[in-house]
CSV table of C-alpha atoms in Angstrom, one decimal:
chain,number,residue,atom,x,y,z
D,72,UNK,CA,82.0,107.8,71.0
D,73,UNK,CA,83.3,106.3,74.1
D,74,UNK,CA,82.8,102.6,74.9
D,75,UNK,CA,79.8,101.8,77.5
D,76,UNK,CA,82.4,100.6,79.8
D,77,UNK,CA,85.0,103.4,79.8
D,78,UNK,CA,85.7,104.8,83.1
D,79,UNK,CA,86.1,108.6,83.8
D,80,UNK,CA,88.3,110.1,86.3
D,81,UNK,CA,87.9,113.6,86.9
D,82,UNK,CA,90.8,116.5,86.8
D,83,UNK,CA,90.3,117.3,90.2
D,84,UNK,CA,91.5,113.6,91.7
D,85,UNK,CA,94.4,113.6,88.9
D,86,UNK,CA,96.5,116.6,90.1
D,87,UNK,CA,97.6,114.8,93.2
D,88,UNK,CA,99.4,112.1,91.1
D,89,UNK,CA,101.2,115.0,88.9
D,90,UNK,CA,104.6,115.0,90.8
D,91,UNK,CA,104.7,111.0,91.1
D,92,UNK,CA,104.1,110.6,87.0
D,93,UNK,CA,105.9,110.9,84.0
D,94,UNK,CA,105.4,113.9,82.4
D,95,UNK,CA,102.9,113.8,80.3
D,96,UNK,CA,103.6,113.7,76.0
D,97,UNK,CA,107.8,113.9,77.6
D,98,UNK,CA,110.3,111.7,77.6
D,99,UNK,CA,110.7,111.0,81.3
D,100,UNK,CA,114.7,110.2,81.2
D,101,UNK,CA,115.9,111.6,78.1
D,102,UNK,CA,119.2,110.8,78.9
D,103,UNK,CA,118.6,107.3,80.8
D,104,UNK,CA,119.0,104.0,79.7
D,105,UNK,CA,115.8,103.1,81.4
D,106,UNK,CA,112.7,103.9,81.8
D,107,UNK,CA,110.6,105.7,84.2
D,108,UNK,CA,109.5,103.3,86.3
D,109,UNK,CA,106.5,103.4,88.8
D,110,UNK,CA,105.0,100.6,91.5
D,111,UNK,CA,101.5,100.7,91.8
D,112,UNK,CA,98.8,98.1,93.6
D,113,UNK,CA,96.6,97.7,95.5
D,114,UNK,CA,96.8,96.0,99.4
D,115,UNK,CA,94.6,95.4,102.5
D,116,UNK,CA,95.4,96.6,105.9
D,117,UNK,CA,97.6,93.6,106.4
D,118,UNK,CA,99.8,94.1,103.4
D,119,UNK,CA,98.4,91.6,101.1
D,120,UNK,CA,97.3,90.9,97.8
D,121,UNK,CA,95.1,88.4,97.4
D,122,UNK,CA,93.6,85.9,99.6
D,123,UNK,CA,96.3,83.1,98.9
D,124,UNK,CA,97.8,82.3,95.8
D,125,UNK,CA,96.6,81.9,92.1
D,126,UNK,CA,92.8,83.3,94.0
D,127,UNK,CA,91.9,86.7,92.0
D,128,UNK,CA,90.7,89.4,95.1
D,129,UNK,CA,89.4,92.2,94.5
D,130,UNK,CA,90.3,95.4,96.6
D,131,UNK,CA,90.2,98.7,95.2
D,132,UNK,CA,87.0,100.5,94.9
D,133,UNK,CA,85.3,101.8,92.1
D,134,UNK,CA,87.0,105.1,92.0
D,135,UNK,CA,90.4,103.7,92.7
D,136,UNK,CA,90.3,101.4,89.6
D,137,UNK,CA,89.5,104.5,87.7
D,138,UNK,CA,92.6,106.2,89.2
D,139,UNK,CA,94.7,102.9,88.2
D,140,UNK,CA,93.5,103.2,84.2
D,141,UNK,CA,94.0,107.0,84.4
D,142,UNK,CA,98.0,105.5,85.6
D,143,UNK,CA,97.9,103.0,82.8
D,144,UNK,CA,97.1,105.9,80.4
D,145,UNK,CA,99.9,107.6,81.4
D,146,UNK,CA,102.5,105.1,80.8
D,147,UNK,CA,103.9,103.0,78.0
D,148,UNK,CA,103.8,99.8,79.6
D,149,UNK,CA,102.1,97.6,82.3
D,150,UNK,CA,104.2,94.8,83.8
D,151,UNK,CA,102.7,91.5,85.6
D,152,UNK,CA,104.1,88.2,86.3
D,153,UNK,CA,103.1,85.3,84.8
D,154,UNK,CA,101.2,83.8,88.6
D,155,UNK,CA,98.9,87.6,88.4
D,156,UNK,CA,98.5,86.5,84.1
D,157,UNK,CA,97.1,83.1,84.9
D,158,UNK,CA,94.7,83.1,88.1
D,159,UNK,CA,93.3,86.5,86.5
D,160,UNK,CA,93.2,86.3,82.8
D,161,UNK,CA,93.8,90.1,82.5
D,162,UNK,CA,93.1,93.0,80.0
D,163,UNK,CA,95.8,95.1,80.5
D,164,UNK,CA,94.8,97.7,79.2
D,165,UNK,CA,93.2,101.4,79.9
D,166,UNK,CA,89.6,102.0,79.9
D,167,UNK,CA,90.0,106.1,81.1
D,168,UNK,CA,87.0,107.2,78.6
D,169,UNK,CA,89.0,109.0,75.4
D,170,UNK,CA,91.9,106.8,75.3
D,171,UNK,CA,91.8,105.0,72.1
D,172,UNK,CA,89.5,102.0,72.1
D,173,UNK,CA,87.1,104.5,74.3
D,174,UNK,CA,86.6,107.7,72.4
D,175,UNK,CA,90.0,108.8,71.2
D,176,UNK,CA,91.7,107.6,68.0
D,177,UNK,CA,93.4,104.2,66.8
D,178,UNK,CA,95.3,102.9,70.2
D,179,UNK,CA,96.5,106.1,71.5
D,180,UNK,CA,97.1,106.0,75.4
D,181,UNK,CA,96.8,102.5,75.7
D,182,UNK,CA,99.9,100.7,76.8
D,183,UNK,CA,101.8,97.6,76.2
D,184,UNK,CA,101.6,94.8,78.3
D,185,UNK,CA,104.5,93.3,79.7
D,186,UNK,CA,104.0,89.6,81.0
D,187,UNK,CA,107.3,87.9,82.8
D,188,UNK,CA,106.6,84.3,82.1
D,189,UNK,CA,110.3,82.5,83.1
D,190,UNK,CA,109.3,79.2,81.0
D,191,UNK,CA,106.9,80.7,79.3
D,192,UNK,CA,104.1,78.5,81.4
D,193,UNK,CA,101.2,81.0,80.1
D,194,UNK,CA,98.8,78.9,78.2
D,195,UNK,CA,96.6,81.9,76.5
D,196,UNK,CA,94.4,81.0,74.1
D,197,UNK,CA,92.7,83.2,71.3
D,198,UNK,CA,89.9,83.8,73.7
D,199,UNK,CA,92.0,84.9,76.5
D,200,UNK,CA,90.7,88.6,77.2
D,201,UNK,CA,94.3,90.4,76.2
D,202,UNK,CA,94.1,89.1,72.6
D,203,UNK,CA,90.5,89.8,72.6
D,204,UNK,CA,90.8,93.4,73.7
D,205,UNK,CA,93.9,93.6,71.1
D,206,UNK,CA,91.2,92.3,68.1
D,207,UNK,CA,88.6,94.7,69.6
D,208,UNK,CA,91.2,97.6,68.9
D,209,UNK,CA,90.9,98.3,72.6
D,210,UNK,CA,94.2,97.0,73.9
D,211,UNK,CA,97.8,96.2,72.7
D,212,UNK,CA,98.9,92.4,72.6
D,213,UNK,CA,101.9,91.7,75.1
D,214,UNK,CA,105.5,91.3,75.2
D,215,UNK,CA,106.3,88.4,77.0
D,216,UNK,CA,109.6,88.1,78.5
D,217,UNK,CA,111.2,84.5,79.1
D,218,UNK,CA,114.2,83.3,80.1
D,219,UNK,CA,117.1,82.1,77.2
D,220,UNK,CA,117.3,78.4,79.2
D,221,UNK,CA,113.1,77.5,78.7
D,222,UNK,CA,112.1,75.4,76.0
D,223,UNK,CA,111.1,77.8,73.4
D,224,UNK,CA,106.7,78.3,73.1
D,225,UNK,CA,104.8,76.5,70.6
D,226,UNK,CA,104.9,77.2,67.0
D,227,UNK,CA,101.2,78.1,67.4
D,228,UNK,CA,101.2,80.2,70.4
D,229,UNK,CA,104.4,82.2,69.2
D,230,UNK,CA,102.2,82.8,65.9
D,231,UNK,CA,99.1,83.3,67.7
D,232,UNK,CA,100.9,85.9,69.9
D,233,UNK,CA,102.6,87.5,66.7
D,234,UNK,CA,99.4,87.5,64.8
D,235,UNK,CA,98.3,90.0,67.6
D,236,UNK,CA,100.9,92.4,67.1
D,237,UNK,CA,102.7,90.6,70.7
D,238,UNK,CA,105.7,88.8,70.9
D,239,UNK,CA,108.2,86.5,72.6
D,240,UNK,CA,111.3,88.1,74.4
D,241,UNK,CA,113.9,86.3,75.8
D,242,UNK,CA,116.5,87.2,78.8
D,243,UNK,CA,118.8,85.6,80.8
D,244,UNK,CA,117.3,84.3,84.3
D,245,UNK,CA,118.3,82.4,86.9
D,246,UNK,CA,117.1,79.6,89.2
D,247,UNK,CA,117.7,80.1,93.0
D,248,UNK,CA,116.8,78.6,95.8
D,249,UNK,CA,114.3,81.4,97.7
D,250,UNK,CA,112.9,81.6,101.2
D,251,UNK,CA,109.4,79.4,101.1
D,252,UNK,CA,106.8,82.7,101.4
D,253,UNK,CA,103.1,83.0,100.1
D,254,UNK,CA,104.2,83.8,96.3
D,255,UNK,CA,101.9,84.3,93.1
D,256,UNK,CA,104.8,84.1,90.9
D,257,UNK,CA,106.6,81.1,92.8
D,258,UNK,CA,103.1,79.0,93.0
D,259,UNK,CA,101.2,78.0,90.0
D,260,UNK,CA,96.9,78.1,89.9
D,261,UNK,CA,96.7,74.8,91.8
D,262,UNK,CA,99.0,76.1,94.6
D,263,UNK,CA,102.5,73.8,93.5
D,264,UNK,CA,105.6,75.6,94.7
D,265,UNK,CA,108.0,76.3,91.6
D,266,UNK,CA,111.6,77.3,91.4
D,267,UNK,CA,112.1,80.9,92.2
D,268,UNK,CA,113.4,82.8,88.6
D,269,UNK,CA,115.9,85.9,89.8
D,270,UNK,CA,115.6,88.5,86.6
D,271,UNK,CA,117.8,90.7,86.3
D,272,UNK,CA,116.1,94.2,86.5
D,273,UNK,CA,118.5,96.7,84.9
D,274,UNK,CA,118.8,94.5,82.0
D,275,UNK,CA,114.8,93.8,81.9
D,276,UNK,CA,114.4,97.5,82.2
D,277,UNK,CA,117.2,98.4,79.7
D,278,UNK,CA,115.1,96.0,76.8
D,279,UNK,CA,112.3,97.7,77.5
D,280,UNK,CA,113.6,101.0,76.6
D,281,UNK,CA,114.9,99.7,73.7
D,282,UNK,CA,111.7,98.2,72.9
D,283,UNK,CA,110.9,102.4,72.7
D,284,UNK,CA,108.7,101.9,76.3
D,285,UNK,CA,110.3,105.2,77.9
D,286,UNK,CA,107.8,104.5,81.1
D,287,UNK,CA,106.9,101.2,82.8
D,288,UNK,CA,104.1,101.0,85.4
D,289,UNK,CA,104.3,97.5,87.7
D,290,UNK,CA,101.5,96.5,88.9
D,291,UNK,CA,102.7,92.9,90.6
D,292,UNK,CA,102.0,90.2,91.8
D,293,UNK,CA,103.7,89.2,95.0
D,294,UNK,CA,107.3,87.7,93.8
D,295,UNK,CA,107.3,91.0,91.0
D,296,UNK,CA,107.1,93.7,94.0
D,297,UNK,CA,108.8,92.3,96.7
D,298,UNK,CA,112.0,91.6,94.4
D,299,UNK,CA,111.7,95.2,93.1
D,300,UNK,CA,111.5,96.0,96.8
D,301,UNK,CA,115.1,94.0,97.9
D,302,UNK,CA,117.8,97.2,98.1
D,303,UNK,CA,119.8,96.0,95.4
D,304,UNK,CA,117.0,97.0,92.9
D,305,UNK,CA,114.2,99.6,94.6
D,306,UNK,CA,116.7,102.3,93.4
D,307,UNK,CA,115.1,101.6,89.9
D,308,UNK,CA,112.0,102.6,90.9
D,309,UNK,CA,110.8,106.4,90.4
D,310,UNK,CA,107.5,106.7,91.7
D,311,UNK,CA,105.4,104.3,94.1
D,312,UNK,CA,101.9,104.9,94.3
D,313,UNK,CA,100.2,102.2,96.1
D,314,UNK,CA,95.8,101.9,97.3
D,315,UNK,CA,95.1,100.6,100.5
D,316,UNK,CA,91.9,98.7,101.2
D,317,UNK,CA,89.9,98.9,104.8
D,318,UNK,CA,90.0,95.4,105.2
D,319,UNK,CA,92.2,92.7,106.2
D,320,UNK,CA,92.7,89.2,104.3
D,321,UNK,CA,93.9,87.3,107.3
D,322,UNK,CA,97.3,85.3,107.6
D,323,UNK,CA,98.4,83.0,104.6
D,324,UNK,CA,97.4,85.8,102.0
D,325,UNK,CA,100.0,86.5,99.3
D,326,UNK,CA,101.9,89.2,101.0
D,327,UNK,CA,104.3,92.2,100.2
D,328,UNK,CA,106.9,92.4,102.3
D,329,UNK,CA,110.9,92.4,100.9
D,330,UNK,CA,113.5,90.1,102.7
D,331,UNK,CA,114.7,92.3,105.5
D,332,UNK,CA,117.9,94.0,106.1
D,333,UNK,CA,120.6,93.2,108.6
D,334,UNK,CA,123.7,95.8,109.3
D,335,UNK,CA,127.1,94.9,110.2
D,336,UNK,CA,126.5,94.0,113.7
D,337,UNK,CA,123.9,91.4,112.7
D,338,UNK,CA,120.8,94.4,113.8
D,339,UNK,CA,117.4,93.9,111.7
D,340,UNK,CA,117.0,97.3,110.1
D,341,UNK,CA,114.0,98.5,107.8
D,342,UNK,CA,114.5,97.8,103.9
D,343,UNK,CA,113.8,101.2,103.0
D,344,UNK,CA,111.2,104.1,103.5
D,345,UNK,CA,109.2,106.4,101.4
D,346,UNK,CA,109.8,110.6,101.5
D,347,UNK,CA,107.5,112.8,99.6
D,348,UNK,CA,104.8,111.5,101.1
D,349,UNK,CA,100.9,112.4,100.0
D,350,UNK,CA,97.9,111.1,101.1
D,351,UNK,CA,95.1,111.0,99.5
D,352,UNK,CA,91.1,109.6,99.7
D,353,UNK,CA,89.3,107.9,97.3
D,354,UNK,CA,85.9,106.6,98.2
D,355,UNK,CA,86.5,104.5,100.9
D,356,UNK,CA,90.1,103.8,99.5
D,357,UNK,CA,93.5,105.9,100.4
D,358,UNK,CA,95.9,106.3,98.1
D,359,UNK,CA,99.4,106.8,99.0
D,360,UNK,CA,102.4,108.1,96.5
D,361,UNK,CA,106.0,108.6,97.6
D,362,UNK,CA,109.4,107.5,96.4
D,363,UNK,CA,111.8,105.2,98.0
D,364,UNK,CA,114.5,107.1,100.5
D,365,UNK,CA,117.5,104.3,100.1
D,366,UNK,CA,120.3,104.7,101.9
């Protein structure tokens, strides 16, 4: 019997999605080192996020948020940064009515959370809502990915994460010395700026897969999907499928918008550009899928 708050999204508003997901009960890239990879959120009519750092906003509608756990159904993973973990104390996990948790048996459709917490700075507790959905048997624990140089977590949160079924993963990251923008992963809840960490994607992607994730959906925040977004990494993205809001947040919002390309001659040219367009409605949402056209 499926939980009182499972969320149904009908067949008929999934077949749109089809060509921009990995195949269903498939391994996406049997051959590839990585795995399918897909950028998802959700913006306002001016790009951005959320009304200014660490502030949880609220954008998509009701049937857009089904359409997002129908996406987190379909993959193995969910990926956040550590900013998005903290001002929101997320789930992360998929409420599509006959996942498991909601109707269907043991955990079956629901994915792992991926957290990227540089110096591990995410104080969770034993009440925070992911390890109280993993108790519940309606959610997975999370991975959390840190960086080799931070001090290593507590004894009791690495065993609290463990006892969960989660864990502590560490790769190599770098401190640099990043444009000042309106960043959820650069700013902590009380709006301090922070060091900018530079992952290395390929290599974060590559542990994943060996981790047995064969698909990873990201879902932000601000620093997650404009770095993602930079030419040197958008080719590692498969599928972008992103909602947009009829509203606007007004200036100082946490926006997305990657550093911008310029050619030999010192021109400003665009970053990139989607092909394979579709639009389509959802309530008083539009949803948009493509794929990046690099050059």
């Amino acid at each position: 019997m499926a939980s009182r708050d499972a969320l149904t999204f009908s067949e008929s508003d999934r077949t749109f999605l089809t060509p921009h997901l990995p195949p269903d009960h498939e391994d996406p890239k049997p051959s590839s080192p990585l795995p399918f990879t897909t950028l998802t959120f959700a913006t306002s009519l001016d790009s951005s996020l959320a009304l200014s750092p660490g502030t949880r906003t609220t954008l998509s509608g009701p049937q857009s948020k089904a359409m997002t756990h129908y996406l987190r159904s379909r993959h193995d993973a969910i990926l956040i940064g550590v900013g998005t973990a903290i001002a929101d104390n997320p789930g992360l996990n998929c409420r599509i009515a006959g996942v498991g948790g909601y109707g269907g048996e043991g955990l079956t459709g629901q994915p792992r959370p991926i957290v990227i917490d540089p110096t591990a700075r995410w104080d969770f507790t034993v009440e925070s809502k992911i390890l109280a959905l993993a108790r519940a048997k309606q959610g997975l624990a999370p991975f959390i990915i840190t960086g080799t140089h931070a001090p290593p977590p507590l004894s009791e949160k690495k065993a609290l994460l463990e006892r969960h079924g989660g864990k502590y993963i560490a790769l190599d990251v770098s401190v640099v010395n990043a444009p000042s923008n309106e960043d959820d992963n650069d700013d902590d809840e009380m709006g301090t700026r922070r060091p900018t960490h530079r992952i290395d994607w390929t290599a974060l992607l590559r542990c994943l897969r060996e981790q047995g994730l064969r698909s990873v959906m990201i879902e932000g925040g601000g620093s997650i999907i404009n770095s993602l977004l930079e030419p040197r990494t958008q080719h590692l993205i498969d599928s972008v499928v992103v909602t947009i809001a009829p509203t606007w947040l007004g200036r100082g919002g946490v926006v997305v918008s990657p550093e911008r390309r310029v050619d030999g001659h010192g021109a400003v040219i665009p970053v990139s550009r989607l092909t394979d367009v579709k639009w389509y409605p959802l309530g008083e949402d539009v949803v948009l899928c493509g794929r990046i056209k690099g050059e």
